[in-house]
Amino acid sequence: MTDLLVDCGLGVTALAPLLRERFGREPVLVLTHAHLDHMGSAHELGEVWAHPLEHVEKPAPGSLHGPTLATQLGLDALPPALLTARPHGDYDLGTFRVRPVTPARLLNDGDVLDLGDRRLTVLHLPGHTPGSIALFDAHDGTLFSGDVIYDDDLLDSLPGSDPEVYAHSLRRLRELPVRLTHPGHDHSFDRERLHHLIDAYLR
Ligand SMILES: [Zn+2]
């Protein structure tokens, strides 16, 4: 059996020791894409898998200072500090960097990840980023969607984003028998909400 972790947060504090405590061993890390809030702790883990179009070896540097990150991402405005809590009192936001990783395995559309007790199919669903992927369990209809879809405004104007490609990916996703989506942000949602969110974007 293989334990699999989907994305790993900002990495402002060490994640690997907690994972070893939780699982008794290190899980494989699948990165849905290379944004700072999804791959911050990736450098701590030995086995990282990602799509070849996602440049986890050369990620954007990232920043926890809102104005700096807004400039990097071409966004209008972000709050001055992007953390609401610090890992320790003298944690310096200015030291934050996204550290590169070398993927041990490249994941392509249609690849099946056999974990022993469940099988997850890799879906390449670009648009948010060129190499964005989701993992789909066709047996029970569970989707781990990363930032392909979540219950908020979908970001499609970041460096590497492509709204037309994004729309194509969402049309494809709408045709799949997804029952439950666990997104990269906010709460999980059912098929009805998934279709509502997709349709709202496509309009
Ligand atoms: Zn993202």
Short mmCIF file of C-alpha atoms and ligand atoms in Angstrom, two decimals:
data_model
loop_
_atom_site.label_atom_id
_atom_site.label_comp_id
_atom_site.label_asym_id
_atom_site.label_seq_id
_atom_site.Cartn_x
_atom_site.Cartn_y
_atom_site.Cartn_z
CA MET A 1 0.00 0.00 0.00
CA THR A 2 1.12 3.51 -0.75
CA ASP A 3 0.14 6.61 1.21
CA LEU A 4 -0.40 9.60 -1.00
CA LEU A 5 -0.46 13.27 -0.06
CA VAL A 6 -2.08 15.72 -2.48
CA ASP A 7 -0.24 19.06 -2.22
CA CYS A 8 1.52 20.29 0.89
CA GLY A 9 0.71 23.90 1.75
CA LEU A 10 3.03 26.90 2.05
CA GLY A 11 5.80 25.17 3.97
CA VAL A 12 6.24 27.86 6.63
CA THR A 13 6.81 25.09 9.16
CA ALA A 14 8.20 21.57 8.78
CA LEU A 15 5.59 19.12 7.52
CA ALA A 16 7.63 15.92 7.06
CA PRO A 17 8.00 15.10 10.81
CA LEU A 18 4.23 15.43 11.26
CA LEU A 19 3.59 13.17 8.27
CA ARG A 20 5.97 10.50 9.58
CA GLU A 21 4.17 10.68 12.94
CA ARG A 22 0.76 10.40 11.26
CA PHE A 23 1.54 7.69 8.71
CA GLY A 24 4.53 5.97 10.31
CA ARG A 25 6.35 6.49 7.01
CA GLU A 26 6.70 9.18 4.40
CA PRO A 27 3.87 9.45 1.87
CA VAL A 28 4.34 10.05 -1.84
CA LEU A 29 3.57 13.69 -2.62
CA VAL A 30 1.54 14.49 -5.74
CA LEU A 31 1.66 18.16 -6.69
CA THR A 32 -1.45 19.34 -8.53
CA HIS A 33 0.57 22.38 -9.65
CA ALA A 34 3.57 24.49 -8.69
CA HIS A 35 1.98 27.42 -6.85
CA LEU A 36 3.55 28.42 -3.54
CA ASP A 37 0.51 27.49 -1.45
CA HIS A 38 0.55 23.95 -2.85
CA MET A 39 4.25 23.01 -2.98
CA GLY A 40 5.90 24.91 -0.11
CA SER A 41 6.90 21.78 1.82
CA ALA A 42 7.68 19.65 -1.24
CA HIS A 43 11.45 19.96 -0.74
CA GLU A 44 11.10 18.09 2.58
CA LEU A 45 9.79 14.93 0.92
CA GLY A 46 11.76 12.30 -0.94
CA GLU A 47 9.19 11.19 -3.51
CA VAL A 48 7.42 13.95 -5.44
CA TRP A 49 5.28 13.40 -8.55
CA ALA A 50 4.01 16.14 -10.89
CA HIS A 51 2.98 16.84 -14.48
CA PRO A 52 5.84 17.57 -16.92
CA LEU A 53 4.41 20.98 -17.87
CA GLU A 54 4.49 22.13 -14.26
CA HIS A 55 7.93 23.54 -13.50
CA VAL A 56 8.44 22.25 -9.98
CA GLU A 57 12.22 22.37 -10.63
CA LYS A 58 11.99 26.12 -11.23
CA PRO A 59 8.96 27.41 -9.31
CA ALA A 60 8.18 31.12 -9.07
CA PRO A 61 9.91 32.44 -5.93
CA GLY A 62 6.69 33.40 -4.14
CA SER A 63 6.37 35.78 -1.21
CA LEU A 64 4.32 36.14 1.95
CA HIS A 65 4.29 39.91 1.48
CA GLY A 66 1.05 40.72 -0.33
CA PRO A 67 2.30 43.55 -2.54
CA THR A 68 5.34 41.50 -3.66
CA LEU A 69 3.24 38.45 -4.48
CA ALA A 70 0.61 40.59 -6.22
CA THR A 71 3.35 41.96 -8.49
CA GLN A 72 4.71 38.46 -9.20
CA LEU A 73 1.25 37.13 -10.03
CA GLY A 74 -0.13 40.19 -11.79
CA LEU A 75 -2.95 40.51 -9.26
CA ASP A 76 -4.54 43.81 -8.23
CA ALA A 77 -4.17 43.84 -4.49
CA LEU A 78 -3.41 41.42 -1.68
CA PRO A 79 -3.27 42.11 2.07
CA PRO A 80 0.12 43.30 3.42
CA ALA A 81 0.88 39.95 5.08
CA LEU A 82 -0.42 36.64 3.75
CA LEU A 83 -0.25 34.76 7.05
CA THR A 84 -2.82 35.19 9.80
CA ALA A 85 -0.63 33.26 12.24
CA ARG A 86 3.12 32.69 12.43
CA PRO A 87 4.81 29.38 13.26
CA HIS A 88 6.81 31.16 16.00
CA GLY A 89 7.00 34.68 17.36
CA ASP A 90 10.11 35.81 15.51
CA TYR A 91 9.28 34.15 12.18
CA ASP A 92 10.39 36.54 9.43
CA LEU A 93 8.02 36.60 6.44
CA GLY A 94 10.86 37.97 4.33
CA THR A 95 12.79 34.67 4.51
CA PHE A 96 10.04 32.75 2.68
CA ARG A 97 10.99 31.17 -0.64
CA VAL A 98 9.47 28.38 -2.70
CA ARG A 99 12.18 25.75 -2.95
CA PRO A 100 12.51 23.69 -6.13
CA VAL A 101 12.13 19.92 -6.26
CA THR A 102 13.05 17.28 -8.82
CA PRO A 103 10.07 15.06 -9.51
CA ALA A 104 10.78 11.34 -9.14
CA ARG A 105 7.90 10.57 -11.50
CA LEU A 106 6.16 12.58 -14.20
CA LEU A 107 2.39 12.20 -14.29
CA ASN A 108 0.49 12.34 -17.55
CA ASP A 109 -3.19 12.35 -18.40
CA GLY A 110 -4.66 8.89 -18.00
CA ASP A 111 -1.95 7.53 -15.71
CA VAL A 112 -3.43 5.34 -12.99
CA LEU A 113 -1.92 5.55 -9.50
CA ASP A 114 -2.56 2.21 -7.83
CA LEU A 115 -2.29 2.76 -4.07
CA GLY A 116 -3.29 -0.80 -3.19
CA ASP A 117 -6.72 0.02 -1.76
CA ARG A 118 -7.74 2.61 -4.34
CA ARG A 119 -6.84 3.64 -7.85
CA LEU A 120 -6.60 7.28 -8.86
CA THR A 121 -6.59 8.41 -12.47
CA VAL A 122 -4.53 11.47 -13.39
CA LEU A 123 -6.52 14.13 -15.27
CA HIS A 124 -4.51 16.83 -17.00
CA LEU A 125 -6.81 19.86 -16.74
CA PRO A 126 -4.76 22.93 -17.72
CA GLY A 127 -5.93 26.52 -17.52
CA HIS A 128 -5.16 27.68 -13.99
CA THR A 129 -1.60 26.62 -14.83
CA PRO A 130 -0.26 24.67 -17.86
CA GLY A 131 0.38 21.46 -15.93
CA SER A 132 -2.54 21.47 -13.49
CA ILE A 133 -3.76 18.00 -12.67
CA ALA A 134 -6.59 16.46 -10.66
CA LEU A 135 -6.86 12.90 -9.33
CA PHE A 136 -10.07 10.98 -9.91
CA ASP A 137 -11.26 7.82 -8.21
CA ALA A 138 -13.60 6.37 -10.82
CA HIS A 139 -14.76 3.68 -8.39
CA ASP A 140 -16.49 6.07 -5.96
CA GLY A 141 -16.54 9.33 -7.97
CA THR A 142 -14.16 11.24 -5.70
CA LEU A 143 -12.14 14.05 -7.27
CA PHE A 144 -9.08 15.72 -5.75
CA SER A 145 -9.11 18.87 -7.82
CA GLY A 146 -6.23 21.08 -6.68
CA ASP A 147 -6.95 24.54 -8.08
CA VAL A 148 -8.76 23.26 -11.19
CA ILE A 149 -12.00 23.91 -9.33
CA TYR A 150 -12.89 25.21 -5.88
CA ASP A 151 -15.87 27.09 -4.47
CA ASP A 152 -14.72 30.67 -5.14
CA ASP A 153 -13.66 32.85 -8.07
CA LEU A 154 -11.41 30.74 -10.31
CA LEU A 155 -8.05 32.41 -10.98
CA ASP A 156 -7.36 32.42 -14.71
CA SER A 157 -5.16 35.49 -15.20
CA LEU A 158 -2.02 34.38 -13.39
CA PRO A 159 1.28 33.89 -15.24
CA GLY A 160 0.77 30.68 -17.26
CA SER A 161 -3.04 30.77 -16.95
CA ASP A 162 -5.19 30.46 -20.08
CA PRO A 163 -8.95 31.10 -19.81
CA GLU A 164 -9.78 29.35 -23.10
CA VAL A 165 -7.85 26.25 -22.15
CA TYR A 166 -9.40 26.48 -18.68
CA ALA A 167 -12.91 26.47 -20.19
CA HIS A 168 -12.06 23.38 -22.24
CA SER A 169 -10.80 21.59 -19.12
CA LEU A 170 -13.95 22.47 -17.18
CA ARG A 171 -16.20 21.23 -20.00
CA ARG A 172 -14.29 17.95 -19.90
CA LEU A 173 -14.61 17.77 -16.11
CA ARG A 174 -18.37 18.37 -16.33
CA GLU A 175 -18.78 15.17 -18.37
CA LEU A 176 -17.09 12.96 -15.78
CA PRO A 177 -19.10 11.03 -13.15
CA VAL A 178 -17.77 13.09 -10.23
CA ARG A 179 -19.80 12.73 -7.03
CA LEU A 180 -17.63 14.50 -4.45
CA THR A 181 -14.88 17.06 -4.98
CA HIS A 182 -12.11 17.78 -2.48
CA PRO A 183 -10.56 21.01 -3.76
CA GLY A 184 -7.25 22.67 -2.97
CA HIS A 185 -9.05 25.44 -1.10
CA ASP A 186 -12.14 25.75 1.06
CA HIS A 187 -14.78 23.08 1.63
CA SER A 188 -15.65 19.93 -0.33
CA PHE A 189 -18.79 19.89 -2.49
CA ASP A 190 -21.17 17.60 -4.34
CA ARG A 191 -21.89 17.08 -8.04
CA GLU A 192 -24.63 19.72 -8.16
CA ARG A 193 -22.31 22.40 -6.77
CA LEU A 194 -19.53 21.27 -9.12
CA HIS A 195 -21.80 21.79 -12.11
CA HIS A 196 -22.99 25.13 -10.75
CA LEU A 197 -19.40 26.35 -10.38
CA ILE A 198 -18.40 25.11 -13.85
CA ASP A 199 -21.46 26.64 -15.49
CA ALA A 200 -20.90 29.96 -13.71
CA TYR A 201 -17.32 30.06 -15.05
CA LEU A 202 -18.34 29.10 -18.59
CA ARG A 203 -20.96 31.87 -18.64
ZN ZN B 1 -2.92 27.74 -7.82
#
